[in-house]
Amino acid sequence: MTTARIALVGDKSPSVRSHNRIPVLLEALRERDGLVLDAYWIPTTEATALEGFDGIWMVPGSPYRSENGAVGAARTAREHGIPFLGTCGGFQHTLLEYARNVLGLSVAHAENDPGAEDFLLLPLACSLAGHEDAVRLTPGSLAERIVGAERTVERYSCAFGLNADYVPVLEAGGLRFTGHDEAGLVRVLELPGHPFFLATLFQPELAGDGSRPHPVIAAFASACVTRATSPARA
């Protein structure tokens, strides 16, 4: 059975529910799906030289100790074709990475730099911390194919989201937004042409009791194992 090495990028804390779920999810992936992930927790302050991993999972728990570390992890996955999953804070910092390094925008995260002039990530009009909400997925998108439905209800634990003013420029620059709430606000992003690059504002780690991994997590794990077994990785 092939084992894929993955980096869990985030500042591990027993107070973050999703972090406590991850060992349960890894065991469920092994037992239910035969997907074995050898996971290494990487603090954002140490998130460098990640090119050797078969997958990078940027987990919730923002504000991260190092914005640069989180942004750099997303960049490594994007530039090296490494399967990537970003959830909650991972979604937010993936947006920062793309806006800055691909589109050259000088933008900030309001939680990390409240004194900045131009914000890509802003406080949500209504905090989603501790809430569930519907997400509509674009037909034919990676997210829709993974979930197997055009509508899903997901759990959140966040208070910041994408500044809607930047949606057109990000889309024109190559990002694809494939999940939205009922009001049309962005909840899922994908990067076309990448082996697997998906980020969600919701936290799939919190789905159910952890014994049946969310389809997004299972798909990410499968992509990591596929990379681990590719001839180029041998």
Coordinates of N, CA and C in Angstrom, one line a residue, residues 24-211:
V24 N -8.2 11.6 13.4 CA -9.4 10.7 13.2 C -9.6 10.6 11.7
L25 N -9.5 11.7 11.0 CA -9.7 11.6 9.5 C -8.6 10.8 8.8
L26 N -7.4 11.0 9.3 CA -6.3 10.2 8.6 C -6.5 8.7 8.8
E27 N -7.0 8.3 10.0 CA -7.2 6.9 10.3 C -8.4 6.4 9.5
A28 N -9.5 7.2 9.3 CA -10.6 6.9 8.5 C -10.2 6.7 7.1
L29 N -9.4 7.6 6.6 CA -8.9 7.5 5.2 C -8.2 6.2 4.9
R30 N -7.4 5.8 5.9 CA -6.6 4.5 5.8 C -7.6 3.3 5.8
E31 N -8.5 3.3 6.8 CA -9.4 2.2 7.0 C -10.5 2.1 6.0
R32 N -11.1 3.2 5.6 CA -12.2 3.1 4.7 C -11.8 3.2 3.2
D33 N -10.8 3.9 2.9 CA -10.5 4.2 1.5 C -9.1 3.6 1.1
G34 N -8.4 3.1 2.0 CA -7.0 2.6 1.7 C -6.1 3.7 1.2
L35 N -6.3 4.9 1.7 CA -5.4 6.0 1.4 C -4.6 6.3 2.6
V36 N -3.3 6.1 2.5 CA -2.4 6.2 3.7 C -1.6 7.5 3.5
L37 N -1.8 8.4 4.5 CA -1.1 9.7 4.5 C -0.2 9.7 5.7
D38 N 1.1 10.0 5.4 CA 2.1 10.2 6.5 C 2.2 11.7 6.7
A39 N 1.5 12.2 7.7 CA 1.3 13.6 7.9 C 2.3 14.2 8.8
Y40 N 2.9 15.4 8.4 CA 3.8 16.1 9.2 C 3.2 17.5 9.5
W41 N 3.1 17.8 10.8 CA 2.6 19.2 11.1 C 3.8 20.2 10.9
I42 N 3.5 21.2 10.1 CA 4.5 22.2 9.9 C 4.0 23.6 10.3
P43 N 4.5 24.2 11.4 CA 4.1 25.5 11.8 C 4.3 26.5 10.7
T44 N 3.5 27.5 10.6 CA 3.7 28.5 9.5 C 5.0 29.2 9.6
T45 N 5.6 29.3 10.8 CA 6.9 29.9 11.0 C 8.0 29.1 10.4
E46 N 7.7 27.8 10.1 CA 8.7 26.9 9.5 C 8.3 26.3 8.2
A47 N 7.3 26.9 7.5 CA 6.8 26.4 6.3 C 7.7 26.7 5.1
T48 N 8.8 26.1 5.0 CA 9.8 26.3 3.9 C 10.2 24.9 3.4
A49 N 10.7 24.9 2.2 CA 11.3 23.7 1.6 C 10.2 22.5 1.6
L50 N 9.1 22.8 1.1 CA 8.0 21.8 1.1 C 7.9 21.0 -0.2
E51 N 8.8 21.3 -1.1 CA 8.7 20.7 -2.4 C 8.7 19.2 -2.4
G52 N 9.3 18.5 -1.4 CA 9.4 17.1 -1.4 C 8.2 16.4 -0.9
F53 N 7.1 17.1 -0.5 CA 5.9 16.5 -0.1 C 5.0 16.1 -1.2
D54 N 4.2 15.1 -1.0 CA 3.2 14.6 -2.0 C 1.9 15.4 -1.9
G55 N 1.7 16.2 -0.9 CA 0.6 17.1 -0.8 C 0.8 18.1 0.3
I56 N 0.1 19.2 0.2 CA 0.1 20.3 1.2 C -1.3 20.6 1.6
W57 N -1.6 20.5 2.8 CA -2.9 20.8 3.4 C -2.8 22.0 4.3
M58 N -3.2 23.2 3.9 CA -3.2 24.3 4.8 C -4.4 24.3 5.6
V59 N -4.3 24.0 6.9 CA -5.4 23.8 7.8 C -5.9 25.1 8.5
P60 N -7.1 25.1 9.0 CA -7.6 26.2 9.7 C -6.8 26.6 10.9
G61 N -7.1 27.7 11.5 CA -6.5 28.2 12.7 C -5.9 29.6 12.7
S62 N -6.4 30.4 11.7 CA -5.8 31.8 11.6 C -6.4 32.6 12.8
P63 N -5.7 33.7 13.2 CA -4.5 34.2 12.4 C -3.3 33.3 12.6
Y64 N -2.7 33.0 11.5 CA -1.4 32.2 11.5 C -0.3 33.0 12.2
R65 N 0.7 32.3 12.7 CA 1.8 33.1 13.3 C 2.6 33.7 12.2
S66 N 2.7 33.2 11.0 CA 3.4 33.7 10.0 C 2.6 33.8 8.7
E67 N 2.2 35.0 8.3 CA 1.4 35.2 7.1 C 2.3 34.8 5.9
N68 N 3.6 35.2 6.0 CA 4.5 34.8 4.9 C 4.7 33.3 4.7
G69 N 4.7 32.6 5.8 CA 4.9 31.2 5.8 C 3.7 30.5 5.1
A70 N 2.5 31.0 5.5 CA 1.3 30.4 4.9 C 1.2 30.7 3.4
V71 N 1.5 32.0 3.0 CA 1.4 32.4 1.6 C 2.5 31.6 0.8
G72 N 3.7 31.4 1.4 CA 4.7 30.6 0.7 C 4.4 29.2 0.5
A73 N 3.6 28.6 1.4 CA 3.2 27.2 1.3 C 2.3 27.0 0.1
A74 N 1.3 28.0 0.0 CA 0.4 27.9 -1.2 C 1.1 28.1 -2.5
R75 N 2.1 29.0 -2.5 CA 2.9 29.3 -3.7 C 3.7 28.0 -4.1
T76 N 4.3 27.3 -3.1 CA 5.0 26.1 -3.4 C 4.1 25.1 -4.1
A77 N 2.9 24.9 -3.5 CA 2.0 23.9 -4.1 C 1.6 24.3 -5.5
R78 N 1.3 25.6 -5.7 CA 0.9 26.1 -7.0 C 2.0 26.0 -8.1
E79 N 3.2 26.4 -7.7 CA 4.3 26.4 -8.7 C 4.9 25.0 -9.0
H80 N 4.8 24.1 -8.0 CA 5.4 22.8 -8.2 C 4.4 21.7 -8.5
G81 N 3.1 22.0 -8.7 CA 2.1 21.0 -9.1 C 1.8 20.0 -8.0
I82 N 2.0 20.4 -6.8 CA 1.7 19.6 -5.6 C 0.3 19.6 -5.2
P83 N -0.4 18.5 -5.1 CA -1.8 18.6 -4.6 C -2.0 19.4 -3.4
F84 N -3.0 20.3 -3.4 CA -3.1 21.3 -2.4 C -4.6 21.4 -2.0
L85 N -4.8 21.5 -0.6 CA -6.1 21.7 -0.1 C -5.9 22.8 1.0
G86 N -6.7 23.9 0.8 CA -6.7 25.0 1.8 C -8.0 25.2 2.4
T87 N -8.2 25.2 3.7 CA -9.5 25.3 4.3 C -9.5 26.4 5.3
C88 N -10.6 27.2 5.2 CA -10.8 28.4 6.1 C -9.6 29.4 6.0
G89 N -8.7 29.5 7.0 CA -7.6 30.4 6.8 C -6.7 30.0 5.6
G90 N -6.7 28.7 5.3 CA -6.0 28.3 4.1 C -6.5 28.8 2.8
F91 N -7.9 28.9 2.7 CA -8.6 29.5 1.6 C -8.2 31.0 1.5
Q92 N -8.2 31.7 2.7 CA -7.9 33.1 2.7 C -6.5 33.4 2.2
H93 N -5.5 32.6 2.7 CA -4.1 32.9 2.4 C -3.8 32.4 1.0
T94 N -4.5 31.5 0.5 CA -4.3 31.1 -1.0 C -4.7 32.3 -1.9
L95 N -5.8 32.9 -1.5 CA -6.2 34.1 -2.3 C -5.1 35.2 -2.2
L96 N -4.5 35.4 -1.0 CA -3.4 36.4 -0.9 C -2.3 36.0 -1.8
E97 N -1.9 34.7 -1.7 CA -0.7 34.3 -2.5 C -1.0 34.6 -4.0
Y98 N -2.1 34.2 -4.5 CA -2.4 34.4 -5.9 C -2.4 35.9 -6.3
A99 N -3.1 36.6 -5.5 CA -3.2 38.1 -5.8 C -1.9 38.8 -5.8
R100 N -1.0 38.4 -4.9 CA 0.3 39.1 -4.8 C 1.3 38.5 -5.8
N101 N 1.4 37.2 -5.9 CA 2.5 36.7 -6.7 C 2.2 36.4 -8.1
V102 N 0.9 36.2 -8.5 CA 0.5 36.0 -9.8 C 0.1 37.3 -10.5
L103 N -0.8 38.1 -9.7 CA -1.3 39.3 -10.3 C -0.6 40.6 -9.9
G104 N 0.3 40.5 -9.0 CA 1.1 41.6 -8.5 C 0.3 42.7 -7.8
L105 N -0.7 42.3 -7.1 CA -1.5 43.2 -6.3 C -1.0 43.4 -4.9
S106 N -1.0 44.7 -4.5 CA -0.6 45.0 -3.1 C -1.8 45.0 -2.2
V107 N -2.2 43.8 -1.7 CA -3.4 43.7 -0.9 C -3.1 43.0 0.4
A108 N -4.0 43.2 1.3 CA -3.7 42.7 2.7 C -5.0 41.9 3.2
H109 N -4.7 41.3 4.3 CA -5.7 40.5 5.1 C -6.1 41.4 6.3
A110 N -7.3 41.8 6.4 CA -7.7 42.7 7.5 C -7.4 42.2 8.9
E111 N -7.4 40.9 9.0 CA -7.1 40.3 10.4 C -5.6 40.4 10.7
N112 N -4.8 40.3 9.7 CA -3.3 40.3 9.9 C -2.8 41.7 9.9
D113 N -3.4 42.6 9.1 CA -2.8 43.9 8.9 C -3.9 45.0 8.8
P114 N -4.5 45.2 10.0 CA -5.7 46.1 10.0 C -5.4 47.5 9.6
G115 N -4.1 47.9 9.6 CA -3.8 49.3 9.2 C -3.5 49.5 7.7
A116 N -3.6 48.4 6.9 CA -3.3 48.5 5.5 C -4.3 49.4 4.8
E117 N -4.0 49.7 3.5 CA -4.8 50.6 2.7 C -5.8 49.8 1.8
D118 N -5.4 48.6 1.4 CA -6.2 47.9 0.4 C -6.4 46.4 0.9
F119 N -7.6 46.0 1.1 CA -7.9 44.7 1.7 C -8.5 43.7 0.6
L120 N -7.8 42.5 0.6 CA -8.4 41.4 -0.2 C -9.3 40.6 0.6
L121 N -9.0 40.5 1.9 CA -9.8 39.7 2.9 C -10.4 40.7 3.9
L122 N -11.7 40.7 4.1 CA -12.4 41.6 5.0 C -13.3 40.9 5.9
P123 N -13.7 41.5 7.1 CA -14.6 40.8 8.0 C -15.9 40.6 7.2
L124 N -16.5 39.4 7.5 CA -17.8 39.1 6.9 C -18.9 39.9 7.5
A125 N -19.9 40.3 6.7 CA -21.0 41.1 7.2 C -21.6 40.4 8.4
C126 N -21.7 39.1 8.2 CA -22.3 38.2 9.3 C -21.3 37.1 9.5
S127 N -20.7 37.0 10.7 CA -19.7 36.0 11.0 C -20.3 34.6 10.8
L128 N -19.5 33.7 10.3 CA -19.9 32.3 10.1 C -19.4 31.4 11.2
A129 N -18.7 32.0 12.2 CA -18.1 31.2 13.2 C -19.2 30.3 13.9
G130 N -19.0 29.0 13.8 CA -19.9 28.1 14.5 C -21.2 27.8 13.7
H131 N -21.3 28.2 12.5 CA -22.5 28.1 11.7 C -22.4 27.1 10.6
E132 N -23.5 26.7 10.1 CA -23.7 25.9 8.9 C -24.4 26.8 7.8
D133 N -24.0 26.6 6.6 CA -24.6 27.4 5.5 C -24.6 26.6 4.2
A134 N -25.5 26.9 3.3 CA -25.6 26.2 2.0 C -24.5 26.7 1.1
V135 N -23.9 25.9 0.3 CA -23.0 26.2 -0.8 C -23.5 25.7 -2.1
R136 N -23.6 26.5 -3.1 CA -23.9 26.1 -4.4 C -22.7 25.9 -5.3
L137 N -22.5 24.7 -5.9 CA -21.3 24.4 -6.6 C -21.6 24.5 -8.1
T138 N -20.6 25.0 -8.8 CA -20.7 25.2 -10.3 C -20.8 23.8 -11.0
P139 N -21.8 23.6 -11.8 CA -21.9 22.3 -12.5 C -20.6 22.0 -13.3
G140 N -20.1 20.8 -13.2 CA -18.9 20.4 -14.0 C -17.6 20.8 -13.4
S141 N -17.6 21.6 -12.3 CA -16.4 22.0 -11.6 C -15.8 20.8 -10.8
L142 N -14.5 20.9 -10.5 CA -13.9 19.9 -9.6 C -14.7 19.7 -8.4
A143 N -15.0 20.8 -7.7 CA -15.8 20.7 -6.4 C -17.1 20.0 -6.6
E144 N -17.8 20.3 -7.7 CA -19.1 19.6 -7.9 C -18.9 18.1 -8.2
R145 N -17.9 17.8 -9.0 CA -17.6 16.4 -9.3 C -17.2 15.6 -8.0
I146 N -16.5 16.2 -7.2 CA -16.1 15.6 -5.9 C -17.2 15.4 -5.0
V147 N -18.0 16.4 -4.8 CA -19.2 16.3 -3.8 C -20.3 15.5 -4.4
G148 N -20.4 15.5 -5.7 CA -21.5 14.8 -6.4 C -22.9 15.4 -6.3
A149 N -22.9 16.7 -6.1 CA -24.2 17.4 -6.0 C -23.9 18.9 -6.3
E150 N -24.9 19.7 -6.7 CA -24.7 21.1 -6.9 C -25.0 21.9 -5.7
R151 N -25.5 21.3 -4.7 CA -25.7 22.0 -3.4 C -25.3 21.2 -2.2
T152 N -24.6 21.8 -1.3 CA -24.2 21.1 -0.1 C -24.3 22.1 1.1
V153 N -24.4 21.5 2.3 CA -24.5 22.4 3.5 C -23.2 22.1 4.3
E154 N -22.5 23.1 4.6 CA -21.1 22.9 5.2 C -21.0 23.7 6.5
R155 N -20.0 23.3 7.3 CA -19.7 24.0 8.6 C -18.6 25.0 8.5
Y156 N -18.8 26.1 9.2 CA -17.8 27.2 9.1 C -17.3 27.5 10.6
S157 N -16.1 28.1 10.6 CA -15.7 28.7 11.8 C -14.8 29.9 11.5
C158 N -15.4 30.9 10.8 CA -14.6 32.0 10.3 C -15.3 33.3 10.4
A159 N -14.6 34.4 10.3 CA -15.2 35.7 10.3 C -14.7 36.6 9.2
F160 N -13.9 36.1 8.3 CA -13.3 36.8 7.2 C -13.5 36.2 5.8
G161 N -13.7 37.0 4.8 CA -13.9 36.4 3.5 C -13.4 37.3 2.4
L162 N -13.5 36.9 1.2 CA -13.0 37.6 0.0 C -13.8 38.9 -0.2
N163 N -13.0 40.0 -0.4 CA -13.6 41.3 -0.8 C -14.2 41.1 -2.2
A164 N -15.5 41.2 -2.3 CA -16.2 41.0 -3.6 C -15.7 41.9 -4.8
D165 N -15.1 43.0 -4.4 CA -14.6 43.9 -5.5 C -13.5 43.2 -6.3
Y166 N -12.8 42.3 -5.7 CA -11.7 41.6 -6.4 C -12.0 40.4 -7.2
V167 N -13.3 40.0 -7.1 CA -13.7 38.7 -7.8 C -13.4 38.9 -9.3
P168 N -13.8 39.9 -10.0 CA -13.5 40.0 -11.4 C -12.0 39.9 -11.8
V169 N -11.2 40.6 -11.1 CA -9.8 40.7 -11.4 C -9.1 39.3 -11.2
L170 N -9.5 38.6 -10.1 CA -9.0 37.3 -9.8 C -9.4 36.3 -10.9
E171 N -10.7 36.4 -11.3 CA -11.2 35.5 -12.3 C -10.5 35.7 -13.6
A172 N -10.3 37.0 -14.0 CA -9.6 37.4 -15.2 C -8.2 36.9 -15.2
G173 N -7.6 36.8 -14.0 CA -6.2 36.4 -13.8 C -6.0 34.9 -13.7
G174 N -7.1 34.1 -13.8 CA -7.0 32.6 -13.9 C -7.6 31.8 -12.8
L175 N -8.0 32.4 -11.7 CA -8.6 31.6 -10.6 C -10.1 31.3 -11.0
R176 N -10.6 30.2 -10.6 CA -12.0 29.9 -10.8 C -12.7 29.7 -9.5
F177 N -13.8 30.5 -9.4 CA -14.6 30.4 -8.1 C -15.8 29.5 -8.4
T178 N -15.9 28.4 -7.7 CA -16.8 27.3 -8.1 C -17.8 27.0 -7.0
G179 N -17.8 27.8 -5.9 CA -18.7 27.6 -4.8 C -19.1 28.9 -4.2
H180 N -20.4 29.1 -4.1 CA -21.0 30.4 -3.6 C -22.1 30.1 -2.6
D181 N -22.3 31.0 -1.7 CA -23.4 30.9 -0.8 C -24.7 31.4 -1.5
E182 N -25.8 31.4 -0.8 CA -27.1 31.7 -1.5 C -27.1 33.2 -2.0
A183 N -26.3 34.0 -1.4 CA -26.2 35.4 -1.7 C -25.2 35.7 -2.9
G184 N -24.5 34.6 -3.3 CA -23.5 34.7 -4.4 C -22.1 35.0 -3.9
L185 N -21.8 35.0 -2.6 CA -20.5 35.2 -2.1 C -19.6 34.0 -2.2
V186 N -18.3 34.2 -2.5 CA -17.4 33.1 -2.9 C -17.1 32.3 -1.6
R187 N -17.2 30.9 -1.9 CA -16.9 30.0 -0.8 C -15.9 28.9 -1.2
V188 N -15.6 28.7 -2.5 CA -14.7 27.7 -3.0 C -13.9 28.3 -4.2
L189 N -12.6 27.9 -4.3 CA -11.8 28.3 -5.4 C -11.1 27.1 -5.9
E190 N -10.8 27.2 -7.2 CA -10.0 26.1 -7.9 C -9.0 26.8 -8.8
L191 N -7.9 26.0 -9.2 CA -6.9 26.5 -10.1 C -6.9 25.6 -11.3
P192 N -7.5 26.0 -12.4 CA -7.5 25.1 -13.6 C -6.1 24.8 -14.1
G193 N -5.9 23.5 -14.6 CA -4.6 23.1 -15.1 C -3.7 22.6 -14.1
H194 N -4.0 22.6 -12.8 CA -3.2 22.1 -11.7 C -3.7 20.7 -11.4
P195 N -2.8 19.8 -11.1 CA -3.2 18.4 -10.8 C -4.3 18.3 -9.7
F196 N -4.2 19.1 -8.7 CA -5.3 19.2 -7.7 C -5.0 20.4 -6.8
F197 N -5.9 21.4 -7.0 CA -5.7 22.7 -6.2 C -7.1 23.2 -5.9
L198 N -7.4 23.1 -4.6 CA -8.8 23.4 -4.2 C -8.7 24.1 -2.8
A199 N -9.5 25.1 -2.6 CA -9.6 25.7 -1.3 C -11.0 26.1 -1.0
T200 N -11.4 26.0 0.3 CA -12.8 26.2 0.7 C -12.8 27.1 2.0
L201 N -13.7 28.0 2.0 CA -13.8 28.9 3.2 C -14.4 28.0 4.3
F202 N -15.3 27.1 4.0 CA -15.8 26.2 5.0 C -14.7 25.2 5.4
Q203 N -15.0 24.5 6.5 CA -14.1 23.5 7.1 C -14.6 22.1 6.9
P204 N -14.2 21.4 5.9 CA -14.6 20.0 5.7 C -14.1 19.1 6.8
E205 N -13.1 19.5 7.6 CA -12.7 18.7 8.7 C -13.8 18.5 9.7
L206 N -14.8 19.4 9.8 CA -15.8 19.3 10.8 C -17.1 18.6 10.3
A207 N -17.1 18.0 9.1 CA -18.2 17.3 8.6 C -18.5 16.0 9.5
G208 N -19.7 15.8 9.9 CA -20.0 14.6 10.6 C -19.2 14.4 11.9
D209 N -18.9 13.2 12.2 CA -18.1 12.9 13.4 C -16.7 12.6 13.1
G210 N -16.3 12.7 11.8 CA -14.9 12.4 11.4 C -14.7 11.0 10.9
S211 N -15.7 10.1 11.1 CA -15.5 8.7 10.7 C -15.7 8.5 9.2

